[in-house]
Amino acid sequence: MMRIWLIALTALFLLAPTDAEARKVALIIGNGDYANTSRLVNPANDIRIIAASARQAGFDDVTIAADLAVNDFQKAMRDFRAKADGAEVAMVYYAGHGIEAQGKNWLIPTDAQLKSDLDLPYEAINLDRLMESVSGAQIRMVVLDSCRNNPFGRSWRSGTRAVVNGLAGVEADDVLVIFAAAPGQTAADGTSGNSPFATSLAKRLPQPDMPVQLLGGLIRDDVLQATGGSQRPFVSASITGTPVYLVPRTTPASAPASGNRSGLEELLWKGAMAENSVRAFSAYLAEFPAGKYAAQAGENITRLEKDPGAVIPPVTMVAMTEPAPVARPAARKFTLSNIRVECVKLTGRLGLGLPDQLFLRFNTGQRFPEGKSEIFSIKKGESWVVPERFEFDQPVSFQLREFDDIGGSDNIGTIDIGDASGTYTRTLDGDASDYKVTYTLTVS
């Protein structure tokens, strides 16, 4: 079944524990003193303000690690994994060089030489390993202030599978991942000694009455404003539950809704409508028992308890979400259509020239086609015209992915659709292949 990020947010909510045993742990890593490539000044400054902010936000175990060589990096992750196991919240913040290559994201230790992309598994840290270090916690957060130019790729052999700018988006279950910039883009270091991204994170972490589920959106707004719109942080959210507050709330749930509370209510309601389950509507009522959708939520719970397979008719959904008759800006709709994928060069699976098996995966969690039996098979010189149009309420990104021979899939490339109407062509060359992707974006 298709998963969208609103569903994931509603599906994963956990009650913030109040007992004395609840733990919040953080690992703050800053790599700047590189031996074989350009040094970075900001990480040393950024980790100081992030660590202080984390302590202010109630993290009772904050580990700071600076200028880690590969062995030290691996040890830091192992040690933190033990701390994170059973914790209420585990957060990793990384500032330093990071690159996308071989369809994966890599964080760069300070002693890396990386004379070839083949050295990556031995000298760099696969982002998947870093994410495993928070896997034992209830709420898992990974924050990456590493979306910079690839300082090694220019010296690699022709045809290497590396991306010059930024990192690729990821989709990970049960983890909140916040990138300093959108896939394929770079992040600014700023002029004040701290990056705009780190400055916003440090400000927002200890903010009272702010669920971590809204943290990424607030940071995105701050950085867009600070950079004049040139840097857009990217959020991959697949975390759960009744909203989790790092800092104790300053107002009871029944108090008049602030901007955050109002936005959270809309978020929970949209997620409940999308999931259409007793659990999702009950989660909404638990947080907003007197909310503006409370009556409808109760009616939907009654209907679903009688018939678990009942689906709210579209006309009812429109009636429920129709805005009150007050002046407010119209919501924008982003329609992606006319997607055409042309194979210029095959991945070359097993060296036999076998066709690539393609599918699209969006950062919202949606994927097309849904089932593996419907995956599109393509050969060199052929094109895949995607017979589907996709609609979103915000700019998104999507990956062109290809099933590999061991049951997984590889990212051929990531496209950030942007927010301006037009027809665009992008070239993707990950996983030793070349594809040309054309699509039309309509913003209304």
Short mmCIF file of C-alpha atoms in Angstrom, two decimals:
data_model
loop_
_atom_site.label_atom_id
_atom_site.label_comp_id
_atom_site.label_asym_id
_atom_site.label_seq_id
_atom_site.Cartn_x
_atom_site.Cartn_y
_atom_site.Cartn_z
CA MET A 1 0.00 0.00 0.00
CA MET A 2 1.23 3.46 -0.81
CA ARG A 3 2.68 5.30 2.16
CA ILE A 4 2.63 9.05 2.36
CA TRP A 5 4.42 11.09 4.93
CA LEU A 6 1.20 12.31 6.54
CA ILE A 7 0.22 8.70 7.16
CA ALA A 8 3.64 7.98 8.58
CA LEU A 9 3.46 10.94 10.93
CA THR A 10 0.07 9.88 12.26
CA ALA A 11 0.95 6.20 12.41
CA LEU A 12 4.06 6.63 14.54
CA PHE A 13 3.04 8.95 17.41
CA LEU A 14 4.31 7.95 20.89
CA LEU A 15 3.33 9.52 24.22
CA ALA A 16 6.18 11.54 25.68
CA PRO A 17 7.15 9.66 28.85
CA THR A 18 7.13 11.45 32.19
CA ASP A 19 8.96 8.91 34.34
CA ALA A 20 12.43 9.55 35.65
CA GLU A 21 13.89 6.74 33.59
CA ALA A 22 13.15 8.39 30.24
CA ARG A 23 16.43 9.28 28.54
CA LYS A 24 17.36 11.62 25.73
CA VAL A 25 20.79 11.02 24.22
CA ALA A 26 22.66 12.92 21.53
CA LEU A 27 25.84 12.42 19.52
CA ILE A 28 27.21 15.67 18.07
CA ILE A 29 29.92 15.18 15.42
CA GLY A 30 31.88 17.93 13.72
CA ASN A 31 34.57 17.17 11.14
CA GLY A 32 36.53 20.14 9.88
CA ASP A 33 40.27 19.45 10.11
CA TYR A 34 40.63 17.31 6.98
CA ALA A 35 44.09 16.01 6.10
CA ASN A 36 43.61 15.50 2.36
CA THR A 37 41.00 18.02 1.25
CA SER A 38 39.61 21.44 2.08
CA ARG A 39 39.26 22.27 5.76
CA LEU A 40 35.91 23.43 7.10
CA VAL A 41 35.80 26.20 9.70
CA ASN A 42 32.15 26.06 10.75
CA PRO A 43 31.77 22.50 12.15
CA ALA A 44 33.86 23.29 15.23
CA ASN A 45 31.62 26.28 15.95
CA ASP A 46 28.39 24.53 15.01
CA ILE A 47 28.82 21.53 17.30
CA ARG A 48 29.30 23.83 20.29
CA ILE A 49 25.99 25.61 19.83
CA ILE A 50 24.14 22.38 18.94
CA ALA A 51 25.48 20.62 22.05
CA ALA A 52 24.48 23.54 24.27
CA SER A 53 21.06 23.64 22.65
CA ALA A 54 20.57 19.89 23.11
CA ARG A 55 21.36 20.18 26.83
CA GLN A 56 18.92 23.07 27.10
CA ALA A 57 16.30 20.91 25.36
CA GLY A 58 16.60 18.22 28.04
CA PHE A 59 19.10 15.79 26.52
CA ASP A 60 20.74 14.26 29.58
CA ASP A 61 23.60 12.59 27.71
CA VAL A 62 25.33 14.70 25.06
CA THR A 63 28.51 13.36 23.45
CA ILE A 64 30.65 15.76 21.40
CA ALA A 65 33.09 14.25 18.91
CA ALA A 66 35.36 16.43 16.77
CA ASP A 67 37.60 15.64 13.81
CA LEU A 68 37.05 11.89 13.69
CA ALA A 69 39.27 9.62 11.60
CA VAL A 70 37.54 6.56 10.19
CA ASN A 71 38.33 4.21 13.12
CA ASP A 72 37.28 6.82 15.67
CA PHE A 73 34.09 7.52 13.69
CA GLN A 74 33.17 3.83 13.76
CA LYS A 75 33.88 3.58 17.49
CA ALA A 76 31.77 6.67 18.21
CA MET A 77 28.82 5.10 16.38
CA ARG A 78 29.22 1.77 18.21
CA ASP A 79 29.39 3.47 21.61
CA PHE A 80 26.39 5.66 20.85
CA ARG A 81 24.33 2.70 19.63
CA ALA A 82 24.65 1.21 23.12
CA LYS A 83 23.52 4.49 24.71
CA ALA A 84 20.59 4.86 22.32
CA ASP A 85 19.26 1.37 22.96
CA GLY A 86 16.06 1.85 24.98
CA ALA A 87 16.29 5.65 25.05
CA GLU A 88 13.23 7.83 24.65
CA VAL A 89 14.96 10.07 22.07
CA ALA A 90 18.27 9.57 20.25
CA MET A 91 19.66 12.28 17.99
CA VAL A 92 22.79 12.36 15.85
CA TYR A 93 24.00 15.66 14.39
CA TYR A 94 26.81 15.59 11.82
CA ALA A 95 28.62 18.60 10.36
CA GLY A 96 31.39 18.00 7.85
CA HIS A 97 32.01 16.76 4.33
CA GLY A 98 29.44 14.39 2.92
CA ILE A 99 28.96 13.13 -0.63
CA GLU A 100 26.60 11.06 -2.75
CA ALA A 101 28.27 8.31 -4.78
CA GLN A 102 27.35 4.81 -5.96
CA GLY A 103 23.72 5.68 -5.26
CA LYS A 104 24.47 6.09 -1.53
CA ASN A 105 25.31 8.85 0.92
CA TRP A 106 28.73 8.88 2.59
CA LEU A 107 30.08 10.90 5.51
CA ILE A 108 33.79 11.66 5.26
CA PRO A 109 36.24 11.06 8.15
CA THR A 110 39.13 13.48 8.45
CA ASP A 111 41.80 10.98 7.31
CA ALA A 112 40.01 9.90 4.11
CA GLN A 113 42.08 9.99 0.90
CA LEU A 114 39.44 8.61 -1.49
CA LYS A 115 41.61 8.36 -4.57
CA SER A 116 38.79 6.36 -6.17
CA ASP A 117 35.11 5.84 -5.47
CA LEU A 118 36.05 2.19 -4.84
CA ASP A 119 37.71 3.37 -1.62
CA LEU A 120 34.43 4.65 -0.16
CA PRO A 121 33.43 1.48 1.76
CA TYR A 122 36.86 1.41 3.41
CA GLU A 123 37.52 5.09 4.11
CA ALA A 124 34.06 6.67 4.45
CA ILE A 125 30.96 6.10 6.58
CA ASN A 126 27.82 4.87 4.85
CA LEU A 127 24.88 6.93 6.10
CA ASP A 128 22.96 3.70 6.73
CA ARG A 129 25.50 2.77 9.42
CA LEU A 130 25.02 6.12 11.16
CA MET A 131 21.26 5.64 11.12
CA GLU A 132 21.66 2.21 12.69
CA SER A 133 23.25 3.88 15.71
CA VAL A 134 19.87 5.37 16.72
CA SER A 135 17.85 2.25 15.91
CA GLY A 136 17.26 1.23 19.53
CA ALA A 137 15.50 4.45 20.56
CA GLN A 138 11.79 5.20 20.48
CA ILE A 139 12.20 8.54 18.70
CA ARG A 140 15.11 8.62 16.25
CA MET A 141 16.57 11.80 14.77
CA VAL A 142 19.43 12.20 12.30
CA VAL A 143 20.45 15.75 11.35
CA LEU A 144 22.92 16.23 8.49
CA ASP A 145 24.67 19.56 8.04
CA SER A 146 26.91 18.07 5.34
CA CYS A 147 25.39 19.09 2.01
CA ARG A 148 28.56 20.52 0.46
CA ASN A 149 30.49 20.15 -2.76
CA ASN A 150 32.18 16.79 -3.35
CA PRO A 151 35.87 17.63 -2.77
CA PHE A 152 37.15 14.28 -4.08
CA GLY A 153 35.11 13.44 -7.19
CA ARG A 154 36.97 15.65 -9.64
CA SER A 155 40.04 13.45 -9.39
CA TRP A 156 38.16 10.18 -9.82
CA ARG A 157 38.19 8.23 -13.05
CA SER A 158 35.84 9.17 -15.89
CA GLY A 159 32.40 7.67 -15.54
CA THR A 160 32.55 7.25 -11.78
CA ARG A 161 29.20 7.17 -10.04
CA ALA A 162 29.53 10.35 -7.98
CA VAL A 163 27.48 13.49 -7.58
CA VAL A 164 29.29 16.82 -7.46
CA ASN A 165 26.84 18.64 -5.19
CA GLY A 166 25.01 17.68 -2.03
CA LEU A 167 23.49 14.46 -0.79
CA ALA A 168 20.63 12.26 -1.97
CA GLY A 169 17.31 12.12 -0.15
CA VAL A 170 16.63 9.03 1.94
CA GLU A 171 13.52 7.23 3.06
CA ALA A 172 13.93 5.44 6.37
CA ASP A 173 11.19 3.96 8.48
CA ASP A 174 10.78 5.31 12.01
CA VAL A 175 13.43 8.03 11.63
CA LEU A 176 13.22 11.81 11.31
CA VAL A 177 15.99 12.84 8.90
CA ILE A 178 16.71 16.53 8.35
CA PHE A 179 19.14 17.60 5.61
CA ALA A 180 20.63 21.08 5.52
CA ALA A 181 19.69 21.35 1.84
CA ALA A 182 17.50 19.63 -0.72
CA PRO A 183 18.88 16.62 -2.66
CA GLY A 184 21.61 17.67 -5.09
CA GLN A 185 21.95 21.14 -3.55
CA THR A 186 24.63 22.59 -1.28
CA ALA A 187 24.32 24.36 2.06
CA ALA A 188 25.70 27.78 2.94
CA ASP A 189 28.34 28.14 5.67
CA GLY A 190 27.10 31.60 6.62
CA THR A 191 29.11 34.65 7.65
CA SER A 192 28.62 34.65 11.43
CA GLY A 193 30.76 31.63 12.35
CA ASN A 194 27.77 29.30 12.28
CA SER A 195 25.81 27.96 9.34
CA PRO A 196 22.21 29.20 8.92
CA PHE A 197 21.07 25.60 9.35
CA ALA A 198 22.94 25.08 12.65
CA THR A 199 21.75 28.47 13.90
CA SER A 200 18.12 27.51 13.30
CA LEU A 201 18.50 24.02 14.79
CA ALA A 202 20.10 25.47 17.92
CA LYS A 203 17.23 27.93 18.25
CA ARG A 204 14.43 25.43 17.62
CA LEU A 205 15.58 22.39 19.64
CA PRO A 206 14.83 23.94 23.08
CA GLN A 207 11.64 25.69 21.92
CA PRO A 208 8.77 24.91 24.34
CA ASP A 209 5.49 23.51 23.03
CA MET A 210 7.15 22.36 19.79
CA PRO A 211 6.64 18.71 18.76
CA VAL A 212 9.69 17.17 17.13
CA GLN A 213 7.36 16.25 14.26
CA LEU A 214 7.30 19.96 13.33
CA LEU A 215 11.01 20.62 13.86
CA GLY A 216 12.07 20.11 10.24
CA GLY A 217 9.42 22.45 8.86
CA LEU A 218 10.35 25.24 11.26
CA ILE A 219 14.03 24.89 10.38
CA ARG A 220 13.19 24.92 6.68
CA ASP A 221 11.29 28.21 7.09
CA ASP A 222 14.13 29.78 9.10
CA VAL A 223 16.83 28.82 6.58
CA LEU A 224 14.78 29.88 3.56
CA GLN A 225 14.36 33.31 5.16
CA ALA A 226 18.02 33.58 6.24
CA THR A 227 19.33 32.67 2.78
CA GLY A 228 16.81 34.60 0.71
CA GLY A 229 15.31 31.35 -0.55
CA SER A 230 18.59 29.98 -1.95
CA GLN A 231 18.84 27.08 0.54
CA ARG A 232 15.91 24.78 1.25
CA PRO A 233 16.42 22.18 3.99
CA PHE A 234 14.93 18.79 3.22
CA VAL A 235 12.95 16.62 5.62
CA SER A 236 12.24 12.90 5.49
CA ALA A 237 9.74 12.23 8.27
CA SER A 238 8.57 8.77 9.25
CA ILE A 239 8.10 9.03 12.99
CA THR A 240 5.16 8.36 15.17
CA GLY A 241 2.73 8.95 17.94
CA THR A 242 1.08 11.53 20.08
CA PRO A 243 3.32 14.58 19.62
CA VAL A 244 6.69 14.32 21.38
CA TYR A 245 7.89 17.47 23.12
CA LEU A 246 11.58 17.73 23.93
CA VAL A 247 10.83 20.65 26.24
CA PRO A 248 7.83 20.45 28.61
CA ARG A 249 4.81 22.17 27.21
CA THR A 250 3.98 25.61 28.54
CA THR A 251 0.22 25.35 27.94
CA PRO A 252 -2.29 22.54 28.42
CA ALA A 253 -3.81 20.83 25.41
CA SER A 254 -7.10 22.68 25.95
CA ALA A 255 -5.52 26.13 25.71
CA PRO A 256 -6.21 28.27 22.64
CA ALA A 257 -4.24 27.02 19.69
CA SER A 258 -0.99 28.79 18.92
CA GLY A 259 0.46 28.79 15.42
CA ASN A 260 2.24 25.52 16.20
CA ARG A 261 -0.85 23.91 17.72
CA SER A 262 -3.00 24.96 14.81
CA GLY A 263 -0.51 23.59 12.30
CA LEU A 264 -0.21 20.36 14.28
CA GLU A 265 -3.98 19.91 14.35
CA GLU A 266 -4.18 20.26 10.57
CA LEU A 267 -1.29 17.83 10.20
CA LEU A 268 -2.90 15.20 12.43
CA TRP A 269 -6.29 15.60 10.78
CA LYS A 270 -4.93 15.24 7.26
CA GLY A 271 -2.96 12.19 8.34
CA ALA A 272 -6.04 10.64 9.98
CA MET A 273 -8.13 11.27 6.87
CA ALA A 274 -5.46 9.70 4.69
CA GLU A 275 -5.02 6.63 6.91
CA ASN A 276 -8.77 6.26 7.60
CA SER A 277 -8.39 4.06 10.71
CA VAL A 278 -9.79 3.99 14.24
CA ARG A 279 -6.25 4.38 15.61
CA ALA A 280 -5.54 7.47 13.52
CA PHE A 281 -8.79 9.27 14.42
CA SER A 282 -8.34 8.29 18.08
CA ALA A 283 -4.81 9.78 18.03
CA TYR A 284 -6.30 13.04 16.75
CA LEU A 285 -8.95 13.08 19.51
CA ALA A 286 -6.38 12.27 22.20
CA GLU A 287 -4.47 15.43 21.33
CA PHE A 288 -7.43 17.65 20.32
CA PRO A 289 -10.52 16.42 22.22
CA ALA A 290 -12.26 19.73 21.53
CA GLY A 291 -10.68 20.34 18.13
CA LYS A 292 -12.54 21.65 15.12
CA TYR A 293 -12.67 18.15 13.59
CA ALA A 294 -13.54 16.35 16.85
CA ALA A 295 -17.17 15.63 15.90
CA GLN A 296 -16.20 14.24 12.51
CA ALA A 297 -13.45 12.14 14.09
CA GLY A 298 -15.97 10.59 16.49
CA GLU A 299 -18.38 9.83 13.66
CA ASN A 300 -15.61 8.21 11.61
CA ILE A 301 -14.52 6.05 14.55
CA THR A 302 -18.11 4.81 15.00
CA ARG A 303 -18.38 4.04 11.30
CA LEU A 304 -15.06 2.19 11.17
CA GLU A 305 -15.84 0.16 14.30
CA LYS A 306 -18.98 -1.08 12.58
CA ASP A 307 -17.24 -1.65 9.26
CA PRO A 308 -13.38 -1.68 9.42
CA GLY A 309 -13.22 -1.50 5.64
CA ALA A 310 -15.42 1.57 5.35
CA VAL A 311 -14.01 4.42 3.28
CA ILE A 312 -15.11 7.99 3.79
CA PRO A 313 -16.74 9.16 0.55
CA PRO A 314 -14.82 11.90 -1.26
CA VAL A 315 -17.72 14.33 -0.90
CA THR A 316 -17.58 13.87 2.91
CA MET A 317 -13.85 14.48 2.93
CA VAL A 318 -14.30 17.73 1.05
CA ALA A 319 -16.97 18.85 3.48
CA MET A 320 -14.77 18.08 6.47
CA THR A 321 -11.72 19.89 5.21
CA GLU A 322 -13.47 22.86 3.62
CA PRO A 323 -12.01 26.02 5.19
CA ALA A 324 -14.06 28.41 7.22
CA PRO A 325 -15.36 31.42 5.27
CA VAL A 326 -12.46 33.69 6.17
CA ALA A 327 -9.84 35.24 3.96
CA ARG A 328 -6.74 33.07 3.76
CA PRO A 329 -4.13 32.38 1.09
CA ALA A 330 -5.11 29.65 -1.33
CA ALA A 331 -3.13 26.44 -0.98
CA ARG A 332 -0.85 25.61 -3.89
CA LYS A 333 -1.09 22.34 -5.77
CA PHE A 334 1.93 20.76 -7.46
CA THR A 335 1.01 18.44 -10.33
CA LEU A 336 3.72 16.24 -11.84
CA SER A 337 2.88 14.77 -15.24
CA ASN A 338 4.28 13.67 -18.60
CA ILE A 339 7.17 11.80 -16.99
CA ARG A 340 9.30 10.16 -19.64
CA VAL A 341 12.38 8.07 -18.76
CA GLU A 342 14.83 7.37 -21.60
CA CYS A 343 17.59 4.78 -21.15
CA VAL A 344 20.87 6.04 -22.62
CA LYS A 345 23.10 3.46 -20.90
CA LEU A 346 22.09 0.37 -18.91
CA THR A 347 23.33 -0.43 -15.44
CA GLY A 348 24.68 -3.67 -16.90
CA ARG A 349 23.40 -6.08 -14.28
CA LEU A 350 25.81 -8.98 -13.77
CA GLY A 351 27.69 -7.80 -16.85
CA LEU A 352 25.14 -9.54 -19.08
CA GLY A 353 23.36 -6.48 -20.41
CA LEU A 354 20.11 -7.50 -18.73
CA PRO A 355 17.29 -4.92 -18.75
CA ASP A 356 16.97 -2.54 -15.81
CA GLN A 357 13.87 -2.96 -13.64
CA LEU A 358 12.73 0.59 -12.80
CA PHE A 359 10.36 2.27 -10.40
CA LEU A 360 9.86 5.78 -8.98
CA ARG A 361 10.01 6.52 -5.25
CA PHE A 362 8.92 9.88 -3.83
CA ASN A 363 10.17 11.41 -0.59
CA THR A 364 6.52 11.36 0.56
CA GLY A 365 6.77 7.56 0.76
CA GLN A 366 4.71 7.00 -2.38
CA ARG A 367 6.12 4.77 -5.07
CA PHE A 368 5.12 3.90 -8.65
CA PRO A 369 4.40 1.23 -9.66
CA GLU A 370 3.27 -0.10 -6.29
CA GLY A 371 3.95 -3.81 -6.76
CA LYS A 372 7.20 -5.41 -7.86
CA SER A 373 5.28 -7.41 -10.47
CA GLU A 374 4.47 -4.11 -12.20
CA ILE A 375 8.05 -2.80 -12.31
CA PHE A 376 8.96 -1.43 -15.72
CA SER A 377 11.65 -3.34 -17.63
CA ILE A 378 13.78 -1.21 -19.97
CA LYS A 379 16.70 -1.69 -22.36
CA LYS A 380 19.16 0.76 -23.88
CA GLY A 381 17.43 3.08 -26.35
CA GLU A 382 13.98 2.42 -24.93
CA SER A 383 11.75 4.87 -23.06
CA TRP A 384 9.27 4.52 -20.23
CA VAL A 385 6.32 6.90 -20.44
CA VAL A 386 4.87 6.88 -16.93
CA PRO A 387 1.07 6.56 -17.31
CA GLU A 388 0.29 8.50 -14.18
CA ARG A 389 0.11 12.05 -12.85
CA PHE A 390 0.94 12.87 -9.26
CA GLU A 391 -0.39 15.68 -7.07
CA PHE A 392 1.19 17.14 -3.93
CA ASP A 393 0.60 20.10 -1.64
CA GLN A 394 4.30 21.01 -1.48
CA PRO A 395 7.47 20.68 -3.58
CA VAL A 396 8.77 17.12 -3.44
CA SER A 397 11.60 15.04 -4.83
CA PHE A 398 11.64 11.61 -6.37
CA GLN A 399 14.21 8.93 -7.09
CA LEU A 400 14.56 6.77 -10.17
CA ARG A 401 15.45 3.38 -8.70
CA GLU A 402 16.49 0.04 -10.17
CA PHE A 403 16.14 -3.36 -8.54
CA ASP A 404 19.48 -5.03 -7.97
CA ASP A 405 20.31 -8.72 -8.07
CA ILE A 406 20.29 -9.35 -4.33
CA GLY A 407 16.75 -8.25 -3.55
CA GLY A 408 17.33 -4.54 -2.88
CA SER A 409 17.28 -1.49 -5.11
CA ASP A 410 19.77 1.17 -6.17
CA ASN A 411 19.23 4.88 -6.64
CA ILE A 412 20.02 5.97 -10.21
CA GLY A 413 19.39 9.59 -9.29
CA THR A 414 17.24 12.05 -7.35
CA ILE A 415 15.21 14.90 -8.84
CA ASP A 416 13.95 17.85 -6.81
CA ILE A 417 10.91 19.06 -8.78
CA GLY A 418 11.19 22.64 -7.52
CA ASP A 419 8.26 25.06 -7.28
CA ALA A 420 8.02 26.70 -10.73
CA SER A 421 5.76 25.49 -13.54
CA GLY A 422 7.48 24.22 -16.67
CA THR A 423 8.83 21.22 -18.53
CA TYR A 424 12.24 20.02 -17.39
CA THR A 425 14.86 17.48 -18.47
CA ARG A 426 17.36 15.99 -16.05
CA THR A 427 20.20 13.53 -16.63
CA LEU A 428 20.74 10.83 -14.01
CA ASP A 429 23.91 8.75 -14.00
CA GLY A 430 24.02 6.79 -10.75
CA ASP A 431 24.67 3.05 -10.50
CA ALA A 432 26.84 3.03 -13.67
CA SER A 433 23.94 3.98 -15.93
CA ASP A 434 22.68 7.01 -17.83
CA TYR A 435 19.06 8.08 -18.02
CA LYS A 436 17.33 11.18 -19.33
CA VAL A 437 14.18 12.11 -17.43
CA THR A 438 11.68 14.66 -18.76
CA TYR A 439 8.68 15.83 -16.76
CA THR A 440 6.13 18.64 -16.56
CA LEU A 441 5.42 20.50 -13.33
CA THR A 442 2.24 22.56 -13.00
CA VAL A 443 1.88 24.77 -9.94
CA SER A 444 -1.61 26.16 -9.33
#
